[in-house]
Amino acid sequence: MELKMRLCVALLSLSLCLGLMGHVRAQEEAEDVEMDVEDAIDDMQEEDVEEEEEKAPGPPPVPTVTYRAPEPMGEHFFAESFDKGTLQGWVLSQAKKDGIDEEIAKYDGQWEVEEMKDTKLPGDKGLVLKSRAKHHAISALLLRPFTFDTKPLIVQYEVNFQTGIDCGGAYIKLLSQSPDLDLEEFVDKTPYTIMFGPDKCGEDYKLHFIFRHKNPKTGEFEEKHAKKPDTDLRTYYTDKKTHLYTLVLNPDNSFEILIDQTVVNSGSLLSDMTPPINPPAEIEDPDDHKPEDWDERPKIQDPDAVKPEDWDEDAPAKIADEDAVKPDGWLDEEPEYISDPDALKPEDWDEDMDGEWEAPQIPNPVCETAPGCGPWERPMIDNPNYKGKWKPPMIDNPNYQGVWKPRKIPNPDFFEDLHPFRMTPFSAVGLELWSMSSDIFFDNFFVTSDRTVAERWAADGWGLKKAAEGAAEPGLVNQMITAAEERPWLWVVYVLTVALPLVLIIVFCCTGKKSSESTSAAEYKKTDAPQPDVKEEAEEEEEEAKEEESEAKKSEEEESSGEAEEAAGSDSKDSGDASEKPEDDILRRSPRNRKPRKD
């Protein structure tokens, strides 16, 4: 028992020590961060802190990831990492947006090339949208226009919502090739071939893939939207991490949308776009009209039905219960409510303005002990004779012709485009955005027709960021504490997770067989051997058995000695004595047959 108690205490101590060690470690990490900030302000304090850190070992250093600017290693049409630190090759729009207030019509939102605020890769720079509640527009030409022929299109870039996102977009536009394309006049109405990327406003999280399809008959363009992804996109907008957005279009009209190299949406341009690429072959005739005598009623009232003579439409739905009896003690003369006798007219009450003052009504205290007050009325019950207004029953309409629909005619605008992948070539990449959030970080734009080249570019750019962010991730304890601060109900989960194993350990270690008696009793229950129910009775029976054995031994000894004496004196005894049986003599001499001596 003592060993189990010691084991239980040891296990409890170990669990508590592990929890305390994690908490202390988290505090030490937080203190180290504060020290680093103070070191940057005060050099003297930095020396003191370094001496203290030499004496007291801290947490293991976070592994560092060295940044190296990605370089395109194969065929590509556009590659931009912004690691030169300038906007060289990019053009800021000087235009104004039509149809809005002059004060906000300008595309005067600021762009900067800089590192992320909380960068894990020193030296890694990107394009940052700096202004909030402003229109932004910036674009750059491709190395050469992209033509949709026999090779796929892969577009990818990185986005980090450093301060979160309330309402705004981070999508890109692939601007259509045109002799009239002027990047300084880039506005929302500038023709584009594809629009792709994240967008959010309120609780609506979107990931756009829109392309402008040219009607081969009319030459007009119409926007086609991909179906909404089934994946929950909320995390990508709120975790403040860098995410890689990729669009893949294949010559067989299939498409894939990936986030962090994981497919979140896919489909076909022919069947998964809204509105569909190809219009219907037939349409409803706009000149066809429903005839006036067309009967669409499946049911009608029976014209031959007659209201029964005993049908009373005027009978009320409720009637007074004639069997009800007024309860004894009902106070007919007492009102149910009375004026509050303790109420006082407010001092500022003006009867000319507010009217005559009346005390508020309160329940009559006399009615509290009575079944009721005021005039008694019989309660209302359902009228068994109520039938309501009579209506003829409904029957099938013999003249029913079904729901009318206009006839179908061939669609004069019908066409069939089986190759929607062959879109309008594009020659520039642009960002035309409005956002209520600032500090949106863009990086590593890439356009190619080789998926392997795109994956290599992603590994050299986004892959490094992911590795650096992973290396700087806080420990498990810090992550749990941070999550609980955002969602306090997690504390309950943590407590239950720790308490339940401890309770099981205590139950397992500190409970068991109390004594050998209970053990023997348990073993006895597993056999059929007879066993006394009470210990005292067993002891008494043992003592009685011992006494009987001792008495039996004494009787045997006396019996043997009597037989010897009888054999020795048989010759000297007379015939009368000889007739006496030796066993009678033995019985007389037996201790059990001997009479007690009277004192």
Coordinates of C-alpha atoms in Angstrom, one line a residue:
M1 CA 0.0 0.0 0.0
E2 CA 2.8 2.4 0.9
L3 CA 4.6 1.6 -2.3
K4 CA 1.4 2.4 -4.3
M5 CA 1.0 5.7 -2.5
R6 CA 4.6 6.7 -3.3
L7 CA 4.2 5.8 -6.9
C8 CA 1.0 7.8 -7.1
V9 CA 2.7 10.9 -5.5
A10 CA 5.6 10.5 -7.9
L11 CA 3.4 10.4 -10.9
L12 CA 1.5 13.5 -9.7
S13 CA 4.7 15.3 -9.1
L14 CA 6.0 14.4 -12.5
S15 CA 2.8 15.7 -14.2
L16 CA 2.9 19.0 -12.2
C17 CA 6.6 19.4 -13.0
L18 CA 6.1 19.0 -16.7
G19 CA 3.3 21.6 -16.7
L20 CA 5.4 24.0 -14.6
M21 CA 8.4 23.6 -16.8
G22 CA 6.4 24.4 -20.0
H23 CA 4.9 27.5 -18.3
V24 CA 8.3 28.7 -17.0
R25 CA 9.8 28.1 -20.4
A26 CA 7.1 30.2 -22.0
Q27 CA 7.7 33.0 -19.5
E28 CA 11.4 32.8 -20.1
E29 CA 10.9 33.2 -23.8
A30 CA 8.6 36.2 -23.3
E31 CA 11.2 37.8 -20.9
D32 CA 13.9 37.2 -23.5
V33 CA 11.9 39.1 -26.1
E34 CA 11.4 42.0 -23.7
M35 CA 15.1 42.0 -22.9
D36 CA 16.0 42.2 -26.6
V37 CA 13.8 45.2 -27.1
E38 CA 15.4 47.0 -24.1
D39 CA 18.8 46.1 -25.4
A40 CA 18.2 48.0 -28.6
I41 CA 17.4 51.1 -26.5
D42 CA 20.1 51.0 -23.8
D43 CA 23.6 49.6 -24.5
M44 CA 24.4 49.4 -20.8
Q45 CA 21.4 47.3 -20.1
E46 CA 22.4 45.0 -23.0
E47 CA 25.7 44.2 -21.3
D48 CA 24.0 43.4 -18.0
V49 CA 21.4 41.2 -19.7
E50 CA 24.2 39.3 -21.7
E51 CA 26.0 38.6 -18.4
E52 CA 22.8 37.3 -16.8
E53 CA 22.1 35.1 -19.9
E54 CA 25.7 33.7 -19.6
K55 CA 25.0 32.7 -16.0
A56 CA 21.5 31.4 -16.5
P57 CA 21.0 29.1 -19.6
G58 CA 18.0 30.1 -21.7
P59 CA 15.9 28.2 -24.3
P60 CA 17.8 26.7 -27.3
P61 CA 18.4 29.2 -30.1
V62 CA 15.9 29.3 -33.0
P63 CA 17.4 27.9 -36.2
T64 CA 17.9 30.6 -38.8
V65 CA 17.1 30.4 -42.5
T66 CA 19.4 32.3 -44.8
Y67 CA 17.5 34.2 -47.6
R68 CA 18.6 34.0 -51.2
A69 CA 16.7 35.7 -53.9
P70 CA 14.9 33.2 -56.2
E71 CA 16.1 33.0 -59.8
P72 CA 14.0 31.6 -62.7
M73 CA 15.6 28.5 -64.0
G74 CA 13.5 27.8 -67.1
E75 CA 11.1 29.2 -69.6
H76 CA 8.9 32.0 -68.2
F77 CA 7.1 35.1 -69.2
F78 CA 7.3 37.1 -66.0
A79 CA 9.3 36.8 -62.7
E80 CA 9.5 39.5 -60.0
S81 CA 10.9 39.1 -56.5
F82 CA 11.4 42.8 -55.6
D83 CA 14.7 42.0 -54.0
K84 CA 16.4 44.9 -55.8
G85 CA 14.5 47.2 -53.5
T86 CA 13.0 49.3 -56.3
L87 CA 9.8 49.5 -58.4
Q88 CA 11.9 49.3 -61.6
G89 CA 9.8 47.9 -64.4
W90 CA 6.5 48.8 -62.7
V91 CA 4.2 51.6 -63.7
L92 CA 2.0 53.5 -61.3
S93 CA -1.4 54.5 -62.7
Q94 CA -2.1 58.2 -63.1
A95 CA -5.7 57.8 -64.1
K96 CA -9.0 58.5 -62.3
K97 CA -11.8 56.1 -61.7
D98 CA -15.0 57.1 -63.5
G99 CA -18.4 57.5 -61.8
I100 CA -17.3 58.2 -58.2
D101 CA -16.5 61.2 -56.1
E102 CA -13.6 63.3 -57.3
E103 CA -11.9 63.1 -53.9
I104 CA -11.5 59.3 -54.0
A105 CA -11.4 58.9 -57.8
K106 CA -7.6 59.1 -58.1
Y107 CA -5.4 56.0 -58.0
D108 CA -3.2 57.7 -55.4
G109 CA -2.7 54.8 -53.0
Q110 CA 0.9 54.3 -52.0
W111 CA 3.1 51.4 -52.9
E112 CA 6.5 50.6 -51.3
V113 CA 9.1 47.9 -51.7
E114 CA 10.2 46.7 -48.2
E115 CA 10.5 43.8 -45.9
M116 CA 7.5 42.5 -43.9
K117 CA 7.1 44.0 -40.5
D118 CA 7.6 40.7 -38.7
T119 CA 10.0 39.2 -41.3
K120 CA 11.6 35.9 -40.6
L121 CA 13.9 36.3 -43.6
P122 CA 16.1 39.4 -43.4
G123 CA 16.7 40.7 -46.9
D124 CA 13.5 39.3 -48.4
K125 CA 11.5 42.3 -49.8
G126 CA 8.2 42.6 -51.5
L127 CA 5.6 45.0 -52.9
V128 CA 3.5 46.5 -50.0
L129 CA 0.1 48.2 -50.4
K130 CA 0.6 51.0 -47.8
S131 CA -2.7 53.1 -47.9
R132 CA -6.1 52.2 -46.6
A133 CA -9.4 53.5 -48.1
K134 CA -7.5 54.4 -51.3
H135 CA -7.6 53.2 -54.9
H136 CA -4.3 51.5 -55.9
A137 CA -3.2 50.6 -59.4
I138 CA 0.2 49.3 -60.5
S139 CA 1.3 47.1 -63.5
A140 CA 4.3 45.7 -65.4
L141 CA 4.8 44.3 -68.8
L142 CA 5.6 40.7 -69.4
L143 CA 8.9 39.7 -71.1
R144 CA 6.6 38.7 -74.1
P145 CA 2.9 38.2 -74.5
F146 CA 1.4 34.9 -73.4
T147 CA -0.6 33.1 -76.1
F148 CA -3.0 30.3 -75.3
D149 CA -2.1 27.5 -77.7
T150 CA -0.8 24.0 -76.7
K151 CA 0.9 24.7 -73.4
P152 CA -0.6 25.3 -70.0
L153 CA -0.7 28.6 -68.1
I154 CA 0.7 28.8 -64.6
V155 CA 0.3 32.0 -62.6
Q156 CA 1.5 32.2 -59.0
Y157 CA 2.3 34.8 -56.4
E158 CA 2.5 35.3 -52.6
V159 CA 0.2 37.4 -50.3
N160 CA 0.5 38.2 -46.6
F161 CA -2.2 40.2 -44.9
Q162 CA 0.2 41.5 -42.2
T163 CA -2.5 43.4 -40.3
G164 CA -5.4 41.2 -41.3
I165 CA -8.1 42.1 -43.8
D166 CA -11.4 43.8 -43.2
C167 CA -12.6 44.6 -46.7
G168 CA -10.5 44.5 -49.8
G169 CA -8.9 42.4 -52.4
A170 CA -5.4 41.1 -53.2
Y171 CA -6.1 39.7 -56.7
I172 CA -4.1 40.3 -59.9
K173 CA -5.3 41.0 -63.4
L174 CA -3.6 39.7 -66.5
L175 CA -4.1 42.6 -68.9
S176 CA -5.2 41.7 -72.4
Q177 CA -2.7 42.4 -75.2
S178 CA -3.8 45.4 -77.2
P179 CA -2.1 48.3 -79.1
D180 CA -4.2 50.7 -77.0
L181 CA -2.8 49.3 -73.7
D182 CA -1.3 52.2 -71.6
L183 CA -0.2 51.2 -68.2
E184 CA -0.3 54.8 -66.9
E185 CA -4.1 54.8 -67.7
F186 CA -4.7 51.4 -65.9
V187 CA -8.1 51.5 -64.3
D188 CA -10.9 49.1 -63.3
K189 CA -12.3 49.1 -66.9
T190 CA -9.0 48.3 -68.6
P191 CA -9.6 45.0 -70.5
Y192 CA -8.2 41.9 -68.8
T193 CA -8.1 38.3 -69.8
I194 CA -8.0 36.7 -66.3
M195 CA -8.6 38.0 -62.8
F196 CA -7.3 35.7 -60.0
G197 CA -6.7 35.9 -56.3
P198 CA -8.2 36.4 -52.8
D199 CA -10.9 38.9 -51.9
K200 CA -12.8 39.5 -48.7
C201 CA -15.5 41.8 -47.3
G202 CA -17.3 41.1 -44.1
E203 CA -17.6 37.4 -43.6
D204 CA -17.5 36.6 -47.3
Y205 CA -14.2 35.0 -48.1
K206 CA -13.6 34.6 -51.9
L207 CA -10.9 33.3 -54.2
H208 CA -11.6 34.7 -57.6
F209 CA -11.0 33.0 -60.9
I210 CA -12.7 35.1 -63.6
F211 CA -11.9 35.1 -67.3
R212 CA -13.4 37.2 -70.1
H213 CA -14.8 35.0 -72.9
K214 CA -15.3 36.4 -76.3
N215 CA -18.5 35.5 -78.0
P216 CA -17.5 34.2 -81.5
K217 CA -20.7 35.5 -83.1
T218 CA -21.1 38.9 -81.6
G219 CA -17.5 39.6 -80.6
E220 CA -18.6 40.8 -77.2
F221 CA -16.9 39.8 -74.0
E222 CA -18.6 38.2 -71.0
E223 CA -17.1 37.4 -67.6
K224 CA -17.2 33.8 -66.6
H225 CA -16.8 33.0 -62.8
A226 CA -15.5 29.7 -61.5
K227 CA -17.6 27.9 -58.9
K228 CA -16.9 28.7 -55.3
P229 CA -14.4 26.5 -53.5
D230 CA -15.7 24.0 -51.0
T231 CA -12.6 24.6 -48.7
D232 CA -13.0 27.0 -45.8
L233 CA -10.7 29.9 -46.7
R234 CA -11.0 31.8 -43.4
T235 CA -7.6 30.8 -42.1
Y236 CA -5.7 32.1 -45.1
Y237 CA -7.0 35.6 -44.4
T238 CA -6.6 35.7 -40.6
D239 CA -3.4 33.8 -39.7
K240 CA -1.0 36.6 -40.9
K241 CA 1.2 34.1 -42.7
T242 CA 2.5 34.2 -46.3
H243 CA 0.4 32.1 -48.6
L244 CA 1.2 31.0 -52.2
Y245 CA -1.7 31.3 -54.7
T246 CA -1.5 29.3 -57.9
L247 CA -3.7 29.1 -61.0
V248 CA -3.2 26.3 -63.5
L249 CA -5.0 26.3 -66.9
N250 CA -4.6 23.4 -69.2
P251 CA -5.2 23.1 -73.0
D252 CA -7.8 20.4 -72.3
N253 CA -9.9 23.1 -70.6
S254 CA -9.3 21.9 -67.1
F255 CA -8.2 24.2 -64.3
E256 CA -6.8 24.0 -60.8
I257 CA -6.6 26.6 -58.0
L258 CA -4.0 25.9 -55.3
I259 CA -3.1 27.6 -52.0
D260 CA 0.3 26.6 -50.6
Q261 CA 0.5 24.0 -53.3
T262 CA -2.7 22.3 -52.2
V263 CA -5.6 22.1 -54.6
V264 CA -8.7 23.9 -53.2
N265 CA -10.7 24.1 -56.4
S266 CA -10.7 22.4 -59.8
G267 CA -13.0 21.8 -62.7
S268 CA -13.6 22.4 -66.4
L269 CA -14.0 25.6 -68.2
L270 CA -16.9 24.0 -70.2
S271 CA -19.0 22.8 -67.2
D272 CA -17.9 24.6 -64.0
M273 CA -18.2 28.3 -65.0
T274 CA -21.1 30.7 -64.4
P275 CA -22.7 31.6 -66.7
P276 CA -21.9 28.7 -69.0
I277 CA -19.5 29.1 -71.9
N278 CA -21.9 28.0 -74.5
P279 CA -25.5 29.2 -74.6
P280 CA -28.5 26.8 -74.9
A281 CA -29.4 25.6 -78.4
E282 CA -33.0 26.4 -77.8
I283 CA -34.7 29.3 -76.0
E284 CA -38.3 30.2 -75.1
D285 CA -40.1 32.0 -77.8
P286 CA -40.5 35.6 -76.6
D287 CA -43.5 36.1 -78.9
D288 CA -45.5 33.2 -77.5
H289 CA -48.2 34.0 -75.0
K290 CA -50.5 31.9 -72.9
P291 CA -54.0 31.5 -74.3
E292 CA -56.8 33.2 -72.2
D293 CA -58.7 29.9 -71.8
W294 CA -55.7 28.0 -70.6
D295 CA -56.6 26.2 -67.4
E296 CA -53.7 25.6 -65.0
R297 CA -55.8 24.7 -61.9
P298 CA -55.2 21.0 -61.0
K299 CA -58.1 21.1 -58.4
I300 CA -61.4 22.9 -58.4
Q301 CA -64.4 23.2 -56.1
D302 CA -67.1 20.6 -56.7
P303 CA -69.9 22.5 -58.5
D304 CA -72.4 19.9 -57.5
A305 CA -71.8 20.0 -53.8
V306 CA -74.6 21.5 -51.6
K307 CA -74.2 22.8 -48.1
P308 CA -76.0 20.5 -45.5
E309 CA -79.1 22.0 -44.0
D310 CA -77.8 21.6 -40.4
W311 CA -74.6 23.4 -41.1
D312 CA -74.6 26.5 -38.9
E313 CA -72.0 29.0 -40.1
D314 CA -72.8 31.4 -37.3
A315 CA -72.0 29.1 -34.4
P316 CA -69.1 30.6 -32.4
A317 CA -65.9 28.7 -32.0
K318 CA -65.9 29.2 -28.2
I319 CA -68.7 29.0 -25.7
A320 CA -69.1 29.4 -22.0
D321 CA -68.6 26.3 -19.9
E322 CA -72.1 25.7 -18.4
D323 CA -70.7 23.1 -16.0
A324 CA -68.3 25.5 -14.4
V325 CA -69.0 26.6 -10.8
K326 CA -67.6 29.7 -9.1
P327 CA -64.9 28.7 -6.6
D328 CA -65.7 29.2 -2.9
G329 CA -64.2 32.3 -1.5
W330 CA -64.3 34.3 -4.8
L331 CA -64.2 38.0 -3.9
D332 CA -66.6 39.6 -6.4
E333 CA -66.5 43.0 -4.8
E334 CA -62.7 43.2 -4.7
P335 CA -60.8 44.6 -7.7
E336 CA -58.0 42.6 -9.1
Y337 CA -55.7 45.7 -9.1
I338 CA -55.6 48.7 -6.8
S339 CA -53.7 52.0 -6.7
D340 CA -50.4 51.8 -4.9
P341 CA -51.1 53.4 -1.5
D342 CA -47.3 54.1 -1.0
A343 CA -46.9 55.9 -4.3
L344 CA -46.2 59.6 -4.1
K345 CA -46.7 62.2 -6.8
P346 CA -43.3 63.4 -8.2
E347 CA -42.3 66.8 -7.2
D348 CA -41.7 67.9 -10.7
W349 CA -45.2 66.7 -11.9
D350 CA -46.9 69.5 -13.8
E351 CA -50.7 68.8 -14.1
D352 CA -51.0 71.4 -16.9
M353 CA -48.3 69.6 -18.9
D354 CA -48.5 66.0 -17.7
G355 CA -52.2 65.8 -16.8
E356 CA -53.8 64.6 -13.6
W357 CA -51.5 62.3 -11.6
E358 CA -52.6 58.8 -10.8
A359 CA -50.9 56.3 -8.6
P360 CA -49.6 53.2 -10.4
Q361 CA -51.6 50.0 -10.2
I362 CA -50.5 47.0 -8.1
P363 CA -52.0 43.6 -7.5
N364 CA -54.6 43.7 -4.8
P365 CA -53.0 42.0 -1.7
V366 CA -56.5 40.8 -0.6
C367 CA -56.6 38.6 -3.7
E368 CA -53.4 36.7 -2.8
T369 CA -55.2 34.3 -0.5
A370 CA -58.5 34.1 -2.5
P371 CA -59.1 32.0 -5.6
G372 CA -59.9 35.2 -7.5
C373 CA -61.3 38.8 -7.4
G374 CA -63.6 40.8 -9.5
P375 CA -66.7 39.7 -11.4
W376 CA -66.6 35.9 -12.0
E377 CA -67.2 34.7 -15.5
R378 CA -67.5 31.2 -16.8
P379 CA -64.4 29.9 -18.6
M380 CA -64.7 29.5 -22.4
I381 CA -64.4 26.0 -24.0
D382 CA -64.4 24.7 -27.6
N383 CA -67.9 24.7 -29.1
P384 CA -68.6 21.0 -30.1
N385 CA -71.1 22.3 -32.7
Y386 CA -68.7 24.7 -34.4
K387 CA -68.1 23.9 -38.1
G388 CA -67.0 27.2 -39.5
K389 CA -67.8 28.6 -42.9
W390 CA -68.9 25.9 -45.4
K391 CA -66.8 25.3 -48.5
P392 CA -67.4 22.9 -51.4
P393 CA -64.9 20.0 -51.4
M394 CA -62.1 20.1 -54.0
I395 CA -62.1 17.7 -56.9
D396 CA -59.8 17.0 -59.9
N397 CA -60.2 19.6 -62.6
P398 CA -61.5 17.9 -65.7
N399 CA -60.2 20.8 -67.9
Y400 CA -56.7 20.9 -66.4
Q401 CA -54.1 21.5 -69.1
G402 CA -51.0 21.7 -67.0
V403 CA -48.6 24.6 -66.4
W404 CA -48.2 26.7 -69.5
K405 CA -44.8 27.2 -70.9
P406 CA -43.8 29.1 -74.0
R407 CA -42.7 27.0 -76.9
K408 CA -39.0 26.5 -77.7
I409 CA -37.4 27.9 -80.7
P410 CA -33.8 27.7 -82.0
N411 CA -31.5 30.1 -80.2
P412 CA -30.4 32.7 -82.8
D413 CA -27.4 33.5 -80.7
F414 CA -26.3 29.9 -80.2
F415 CA -22.7 29.0 -80.7
E416 CA -20.5 26.1 -79.5
D417 CA -17.0 26.9 -78.3
L418 CA -15.3 23.7 -77.4
H419 CA -11.9 25.3 -76.7
P420 CA -12.5 28.1 -74.2
F421 CA -8.8 27.7 -73.1
R422 CA -7.9 29.7 -76.2
M423 CA -8.4 33.0 -74.5
T424 CA -7.3 36.5 -75.5
P425 CA -3.5 36.8 -75.2
F426 CA -2.2 39.0 -72.3
S427 CA 0.9 41.1 -72.1
A428 CA 1.0 42.7 -68.6
V429 CA 0.3 41.9 -65.0
G430 CA -1.5 44.4 -62.9
L431 CA -2.9 45.1 -59.4
E432 CA -6.0 47.3 -59.3
L433 CA -7.3 47.3 -55.7
W434 CA -9.4 49.1 -53.1
S435 CA -8.8 48.1 -49.5
M436 CA -9.8 49.2 -46.1
S437 CA -6.7 47.5 -44.7
S438 CA -3.1 48.5 -45.3
D439 CA 0.3 46.7 -45.4
I440 CA -0.8 43.9 -47.8
F441 CA 2.4 42.2 -48.8
F442 CA 2.9 40.8 -52.4
D443 CA 5.9 38.9 -53.6
N444 CA 7.4 36.5 -56.1
F445 CA 5.0 37.0 -59.1
F446 CA 5.6 34.3 -61.7
V447 CA 4.0 33.4 -65.1
T448 CA 5.1 30.4 -67.0
S449 CA 4.0 27.5 -69.2
D450 CA 6.1 24.9 -67.4
R451 CA 4.8 23.6 -64.1
T452 CA 8.1 22.2 -63.0
V453 CA 9.7 25.6 -63.4
A454 CA 6.9 27.2 -61.4
E455 CA 7.4 24.6 -58.6
R456 CA 11.1 25.3 -58.5
W457 CA 10.5 29.1 -58.3
A458 CA 8.0 28.4 -55.5
A459 CA 10.5 26.3 -53.6
D460 CA 13.2 29.0 -53.8
G461 CA 10.8 31.8 -52.7
W462 CA 7.7 30.7 -50.8
G463 CA 9.5 27.5 -49.6
L464 CA 12.1 29.6 -47.8
K465 CA 9.4 31.7 -46.1
K466 CA 7.6 28.7 -45.0
A467 CA 10.7 27.2 -43.5
A468 CA 11.6 30.4 -41.7
E469 CA 8.1 30.9 -40.3
G470 CA 8.1 27.2 -39.2
A471 CA 11.5 27.6 -37.5
A472 CA 10.2 30.7 -35.6
E473 CA 7.0 29.1 -34.6
P474 CA 6.5 29.2 -30.8
G475 CA 6.6 26.1 -28.7
L476 CA 3.6 23.9 -28.1
V477 CA 2.8 25.5 -24.7
N478 CA 3.0 29.0 -26.2
Q479 CA 0.7 28.0 -29.0
M480 CA -1.8 26.6 -26.6
I481 CA -1.7 29.7 -24.4
T482 CA -2.1 32.0 -27.5
A483 CA -5.0 29.9 -28.7
A484 CA -6.7 30.0 -25.3
E485 CA -6.3 33.8 -25.2
E486 CA -8.2 34.1 -28.4
R487 CA -10.7 31.4 -27.5
P488 CA -11.1 31.3 -23.6
W489 CA -13.2 28.1 -23.7
L490 CA -10.0 26.2 -24.6
W491 CA -9.0 26.6 -20.9
V492 CA -11.8 24.2 -20.0
V493 CA -10.4 21.7 -22.5
Y494 CA -6.9 22.0 -21.2
V495 CA -8.0 21.5 -17.6
L496 CA -10.1 18.4 -18.5
T497 CA -7.2 17.0 -20.5
V498 CA -4.8 17.3 -17.6
A499 CA -7.3 16.4 -14.8
L500 CA -8.7 13.3 -16.4
P501 CA -5.4 11.4 -16.6
L502 CA -4.5 12.5 -13.0
V503 CA -7.8 11.2 -11.7
L504 CA -7.3 7.9 -13.5
I505 CA -3.8 7.6 -12.0
I506 CA -5.1 8.3 -8.5
V507 CA -7.9 5.7 -8.9
F508 CA -5.5 3.1 -10.3
C509 CA -2.7 3.7 -7.8
C510 CA -4.5 4.5 -4.5
T511 CA -7.3 2.0 -4.6
G512 CA -7.0 -1.8 -4.3
K513 CA -7.2 -4.8 -1.9
K514 CA -7.2 -3.6 1.7
S515 CA -6.0 -6.7 3.6
S516 CA -5.2 -10.4 3.3
E517 CA -8.7 -11.2 4.7
S518 CA -10.4 -9.6 1.8
T519 CA -8.0 -11.5 -0.5
S520 CA -8.8 -14.8 1.1
A521 CA -12.5 -13.9 1.1
A522 CA -12.3 -13.2 -2.6
E523 CA -10.5 -16.4 -3.3
Y524 CA -13.1 -18.3 -1.3
K525 CA -15.8 -17.0 -3.4
K526 CA -14.2 -18.5 -6.4
T527 CA -14.4 -22.1 -4.9
D528 CA -17.1 -24.3 -3.6
A529 CA -15.4 -25.1 -0.3
P530 CA -17.6 -24.5 2.8
Q531 CA -16.5 -21.5 4.8
P532 CA -17.9 -20.0 8.0
D533 CA -19.6 -16.6 7.6
V534 CA -18.3 -15.2 10.9
K535 CA -14.8 -15.5 12.3
E536 CA -15.8 -16.0 15.9
E537 CA -18.0 -19.0 15.0
A538 CA -15.1 -20.7 13.2
E539 CA -12.8 -20.2 16.2
E540 CA -15.4 -21.7 18.6
E541 CA -16.0 -24.7 16.4
E542 CA -12.2 -25.3 16.3
E543 CA -12.0 -25.3 20.1
E544 CA -14.9 -27.7 20.4
A545 CA -13.3 -30.0 17.9
K546 CA -10.0 -30.0 19.9
E547 CA -11.9 -30.8 23.2
E548 CA -13.7 -33.7 21.6
E549 CA -10.4 -35.1 20.3
S550 CA -8.8 -34.9 23.7
E551 CA -11.8 -36.5 25.4
A552 CA -11.8 -39.3 22.8
K553 CA -8.1 -40.0 23.5
K554 CA -8.7 -40.1 27.3
S555 CA -11.6 -42.6 26.8
E556 CA -9.5 -44.8 24.6
E557 CA -6.7 -44.9 27.3
E558 CA -9.1 -45.7 30.1
E559 CA -10.8 -48.4 28.0
S560 CA -7.5 -50.1 27.3
S561 CA -6.5 -50.0 31.0
G562 CA -9.9 -51.4 32.1
E563 CA -9.6 -54.4 29.8
A564 CA -6.1 -55.2 31.2
E565 CA -7.4 -55.2 34.8
E566 CA -10.4 -57.3 33.9
A567 CA -8.2 -59.9 32.3
A568 CA -5.9 -60.1 35.4
G569 CA -8.7 -60.5 38.0
S570 CA -11.0 -62.9 36.1
D571 CA -9.9 -66.0 38.1
S572 CA -10.7 -64.6 41.6
K573 CA -14.1 -63.3 40.9
D574 CA -17.3 -65.3 41.5
S575 CA -19.9 -66.2 38.9
G576 CA -22.1 -63.2 39.8
D577 CA -19.1 -61.0 39.3
A578 CA -18.3 -62.8 36.1
S579 CA -21.8 -62.1 34.7
E580 CA -21.1 -58.3 34.8
K581 CA -20.1 -57.1 31.4
P582 CA -16.7 -55.3 31.1
E583 CA -18.2 -52.7 28.8
D584 CA -20.7 -51.7 31.5
D585 CA -17.7 -51.2 33.8
I586 CA -16.0 -49.1 31.2
L587 CA -19.1 -47.0 30.7
R588 CA -19.3 -46.5 34.4
R589 CA -15.7 -45.4 34.6
S590 CA -16.0 -43.2 31.5
P591 CA -15.7 -39.4 32.3
R592 CA -18.9 -38.7 30.4
N593 CA -21.0 -41.2 32.5
R594 CA -19.4 -40.3 35.8
K595 CA -21.8 -38.3 38.0
P596 CA -20.6 -35.0 39.3
R597 CA -19.5 -35.1 42.9
K598 CA -21.6 -33.2 45.3
D599 CA -19.7 -30.9 47.6

